[in-house]
mmCIF file of C-alpha atoms in Angstrom:
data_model
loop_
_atom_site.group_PDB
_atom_site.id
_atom_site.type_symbol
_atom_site.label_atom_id
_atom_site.label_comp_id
_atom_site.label_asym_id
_atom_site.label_seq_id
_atom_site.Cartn_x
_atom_site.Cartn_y
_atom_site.Cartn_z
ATOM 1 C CA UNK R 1 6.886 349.796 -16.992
ATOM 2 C CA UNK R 2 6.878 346.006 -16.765
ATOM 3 C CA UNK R 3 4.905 344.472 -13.915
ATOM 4 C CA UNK R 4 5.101 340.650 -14.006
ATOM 5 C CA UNK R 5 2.913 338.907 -10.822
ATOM 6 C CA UNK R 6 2.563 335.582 -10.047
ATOM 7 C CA UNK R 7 -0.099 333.424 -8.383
ATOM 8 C CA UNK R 8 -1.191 329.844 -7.711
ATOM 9 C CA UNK R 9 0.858 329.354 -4.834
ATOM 10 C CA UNK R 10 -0.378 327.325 -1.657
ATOM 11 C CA UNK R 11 -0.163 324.684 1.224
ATOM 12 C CA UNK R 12 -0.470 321.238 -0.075
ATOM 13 C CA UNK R 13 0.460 317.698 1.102
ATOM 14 C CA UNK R 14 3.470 315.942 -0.389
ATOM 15 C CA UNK R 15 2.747 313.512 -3.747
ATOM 16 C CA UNK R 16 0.155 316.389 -4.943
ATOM 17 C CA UNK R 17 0.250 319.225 -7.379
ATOM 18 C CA UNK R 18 -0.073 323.088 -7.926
ATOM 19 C CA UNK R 19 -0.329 324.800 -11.062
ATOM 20 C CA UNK R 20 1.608 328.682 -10.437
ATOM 21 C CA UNK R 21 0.829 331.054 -12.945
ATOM 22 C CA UNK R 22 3.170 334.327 -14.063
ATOM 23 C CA UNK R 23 1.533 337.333 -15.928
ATOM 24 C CA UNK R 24 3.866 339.903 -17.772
ATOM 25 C CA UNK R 25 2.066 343.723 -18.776
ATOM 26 C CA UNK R 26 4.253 346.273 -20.123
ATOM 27 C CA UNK R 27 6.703 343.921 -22.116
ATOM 28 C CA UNK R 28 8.159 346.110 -25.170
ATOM 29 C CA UNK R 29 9.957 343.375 -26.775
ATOM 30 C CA UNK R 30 8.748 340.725 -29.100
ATOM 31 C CA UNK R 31 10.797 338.263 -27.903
ATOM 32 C CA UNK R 32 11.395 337.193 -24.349
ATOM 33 C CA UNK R 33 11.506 334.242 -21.952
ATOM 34 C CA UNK R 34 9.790 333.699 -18.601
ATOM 35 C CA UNK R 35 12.135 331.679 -16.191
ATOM 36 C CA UNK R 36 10.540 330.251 -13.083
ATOM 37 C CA UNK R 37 12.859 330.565 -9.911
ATOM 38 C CA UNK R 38 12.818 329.161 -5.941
ATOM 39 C CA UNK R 39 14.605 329.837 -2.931
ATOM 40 C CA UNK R 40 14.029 328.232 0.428
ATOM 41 C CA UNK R 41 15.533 329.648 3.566
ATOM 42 C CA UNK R 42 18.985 329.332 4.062
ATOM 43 C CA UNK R 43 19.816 328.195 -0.093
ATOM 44 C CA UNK R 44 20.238 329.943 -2.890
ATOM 45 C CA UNK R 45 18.031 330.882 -5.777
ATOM 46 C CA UNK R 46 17.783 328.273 -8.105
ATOM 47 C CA UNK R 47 16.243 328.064 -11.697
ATOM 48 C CA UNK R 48 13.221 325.923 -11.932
ATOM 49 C CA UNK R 49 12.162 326.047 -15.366
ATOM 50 C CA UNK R 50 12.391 328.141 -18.580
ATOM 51 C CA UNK R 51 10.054 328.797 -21.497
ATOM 52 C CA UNK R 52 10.760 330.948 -24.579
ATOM 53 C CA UNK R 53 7.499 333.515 -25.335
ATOM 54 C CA UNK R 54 6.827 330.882 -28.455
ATOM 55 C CA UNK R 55 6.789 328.142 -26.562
ATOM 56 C CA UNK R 56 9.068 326.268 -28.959
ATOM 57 C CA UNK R 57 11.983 325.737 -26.109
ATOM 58 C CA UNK R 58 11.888 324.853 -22.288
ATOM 59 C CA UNK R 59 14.768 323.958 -19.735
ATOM 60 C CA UNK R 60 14.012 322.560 -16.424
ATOM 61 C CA UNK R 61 16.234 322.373 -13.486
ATOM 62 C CA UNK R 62 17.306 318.792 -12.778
ATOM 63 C CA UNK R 63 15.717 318.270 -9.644
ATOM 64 C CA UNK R 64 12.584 319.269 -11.034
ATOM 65 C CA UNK R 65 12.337 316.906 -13.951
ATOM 66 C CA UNK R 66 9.461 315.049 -14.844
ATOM 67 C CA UNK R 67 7.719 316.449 -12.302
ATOM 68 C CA UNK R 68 7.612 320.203 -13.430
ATOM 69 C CA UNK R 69 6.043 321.243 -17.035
ATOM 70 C CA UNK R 70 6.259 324.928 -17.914
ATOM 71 C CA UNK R 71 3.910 326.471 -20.903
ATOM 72 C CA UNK R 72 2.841 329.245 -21.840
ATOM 73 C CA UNK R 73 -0.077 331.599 -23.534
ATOM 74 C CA UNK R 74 1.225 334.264 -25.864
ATOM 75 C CA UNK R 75 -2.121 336.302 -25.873
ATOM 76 C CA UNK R 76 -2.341 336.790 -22.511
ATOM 77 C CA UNK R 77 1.977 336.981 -21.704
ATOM 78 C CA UNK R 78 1.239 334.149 -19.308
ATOM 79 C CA UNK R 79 3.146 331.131 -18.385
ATOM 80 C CA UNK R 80 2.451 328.096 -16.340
ATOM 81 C CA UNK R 81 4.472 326.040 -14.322
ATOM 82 C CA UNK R 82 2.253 322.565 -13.540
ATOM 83 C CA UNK R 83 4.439 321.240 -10.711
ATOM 84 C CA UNK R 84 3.293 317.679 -9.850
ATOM 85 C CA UNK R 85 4.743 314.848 -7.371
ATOM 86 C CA UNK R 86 5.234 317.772 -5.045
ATOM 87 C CA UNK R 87 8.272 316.843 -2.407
ATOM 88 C CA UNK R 88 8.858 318.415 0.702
ATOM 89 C CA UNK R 89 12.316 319.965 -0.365
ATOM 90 C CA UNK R 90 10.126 321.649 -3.025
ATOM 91 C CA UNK R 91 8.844 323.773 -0.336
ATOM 92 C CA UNK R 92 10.246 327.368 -1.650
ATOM 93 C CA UNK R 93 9.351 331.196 -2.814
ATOM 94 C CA UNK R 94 8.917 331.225 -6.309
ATOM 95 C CA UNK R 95 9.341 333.678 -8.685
ATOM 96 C CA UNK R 96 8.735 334.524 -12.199
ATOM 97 C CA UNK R 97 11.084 336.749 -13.884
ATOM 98 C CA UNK R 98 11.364 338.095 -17.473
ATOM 99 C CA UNK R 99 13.854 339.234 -19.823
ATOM 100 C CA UNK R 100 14.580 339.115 -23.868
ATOM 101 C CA UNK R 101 16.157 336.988 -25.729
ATOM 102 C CA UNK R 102 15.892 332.907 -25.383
ATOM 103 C CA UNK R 103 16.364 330.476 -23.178
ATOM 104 C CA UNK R 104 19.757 328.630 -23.370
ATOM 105 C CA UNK R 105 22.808 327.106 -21.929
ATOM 106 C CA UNK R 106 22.250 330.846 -19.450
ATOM 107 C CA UNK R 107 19.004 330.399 -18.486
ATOM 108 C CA UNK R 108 18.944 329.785 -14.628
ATOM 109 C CA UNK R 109 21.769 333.209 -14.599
ATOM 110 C CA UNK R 110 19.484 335.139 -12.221
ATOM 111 C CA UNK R 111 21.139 338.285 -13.021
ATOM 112 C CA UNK R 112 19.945 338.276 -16.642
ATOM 113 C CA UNK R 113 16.629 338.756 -15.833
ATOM 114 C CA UNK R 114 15.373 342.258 -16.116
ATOM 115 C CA UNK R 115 12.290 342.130 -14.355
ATOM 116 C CA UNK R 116 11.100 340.162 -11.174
ATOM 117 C CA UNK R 117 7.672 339.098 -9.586
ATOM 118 C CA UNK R 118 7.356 339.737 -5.833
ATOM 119 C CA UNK R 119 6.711 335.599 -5.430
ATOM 120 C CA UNK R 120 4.514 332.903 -4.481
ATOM 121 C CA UNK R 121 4.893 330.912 -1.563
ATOM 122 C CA UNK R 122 4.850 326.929 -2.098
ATOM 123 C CA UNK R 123 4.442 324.890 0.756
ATOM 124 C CA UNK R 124 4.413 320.791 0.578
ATOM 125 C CA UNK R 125 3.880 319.149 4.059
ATOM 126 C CA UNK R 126 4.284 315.152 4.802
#
């Protein structure tokens, strides 16, 4: 049984940051990849980030770049998404999902994801 959760989520005023954190028990592979999803009413679920359980490859979503950072600590299956320069549009649920394999030219496919955290709410006011 895999459980991933996620946490960190919050009000905060546009121009700051929030670090959300995603914690996977039960994972039977060795290797897997944590991918950091949003939605916000009304749009799709988009990818947000991407981090292989090594650490050794990340993909961000463009409208998150160089503002996001996603990494990651094998010994406890958590990863961290630092989001900084917070905009209003980056108001959203986010989720942390799982699955194995790597991250790649696939990685914001929502449907390869095996296993899904019920979500954090981010809210940036201006």
């Amino acid at each position: 049984q895999v459980q991933v959760v996620e946490s960190g989520g919050g009000l905060v005023q546009a121009g700051g940051s929030l670090r959300l954190s995603c914690t996977a028990s039960g994972l039977t592979f060795d290797n897997y990849v944590m991918g950091w999803f949003r939605q916000a009413p009304g749009k799709e679920r988009e990818g947000v980030s991407c981090i292989t359980w090594r650490g050794d490859s990340t993909f961000y979503g463009d409208s998150v770049k160089g503002r996001f950072s996603v990494s990651g600590d094998n010994a406890k299956n958590t990863a961290y998404l630092q989001m900084n320069n917070l905009r209003s549009e980056d108001t959203a649920m986010y989720y942390c999902a799982v699955r194995p394999g790597a991250c790649g030219g696939t990685w914001a496919l929502t449907w390869l994801y095996t296993n899904w955290g019920q979500g954090t709410q981010v809210t940036v006011s201006s």
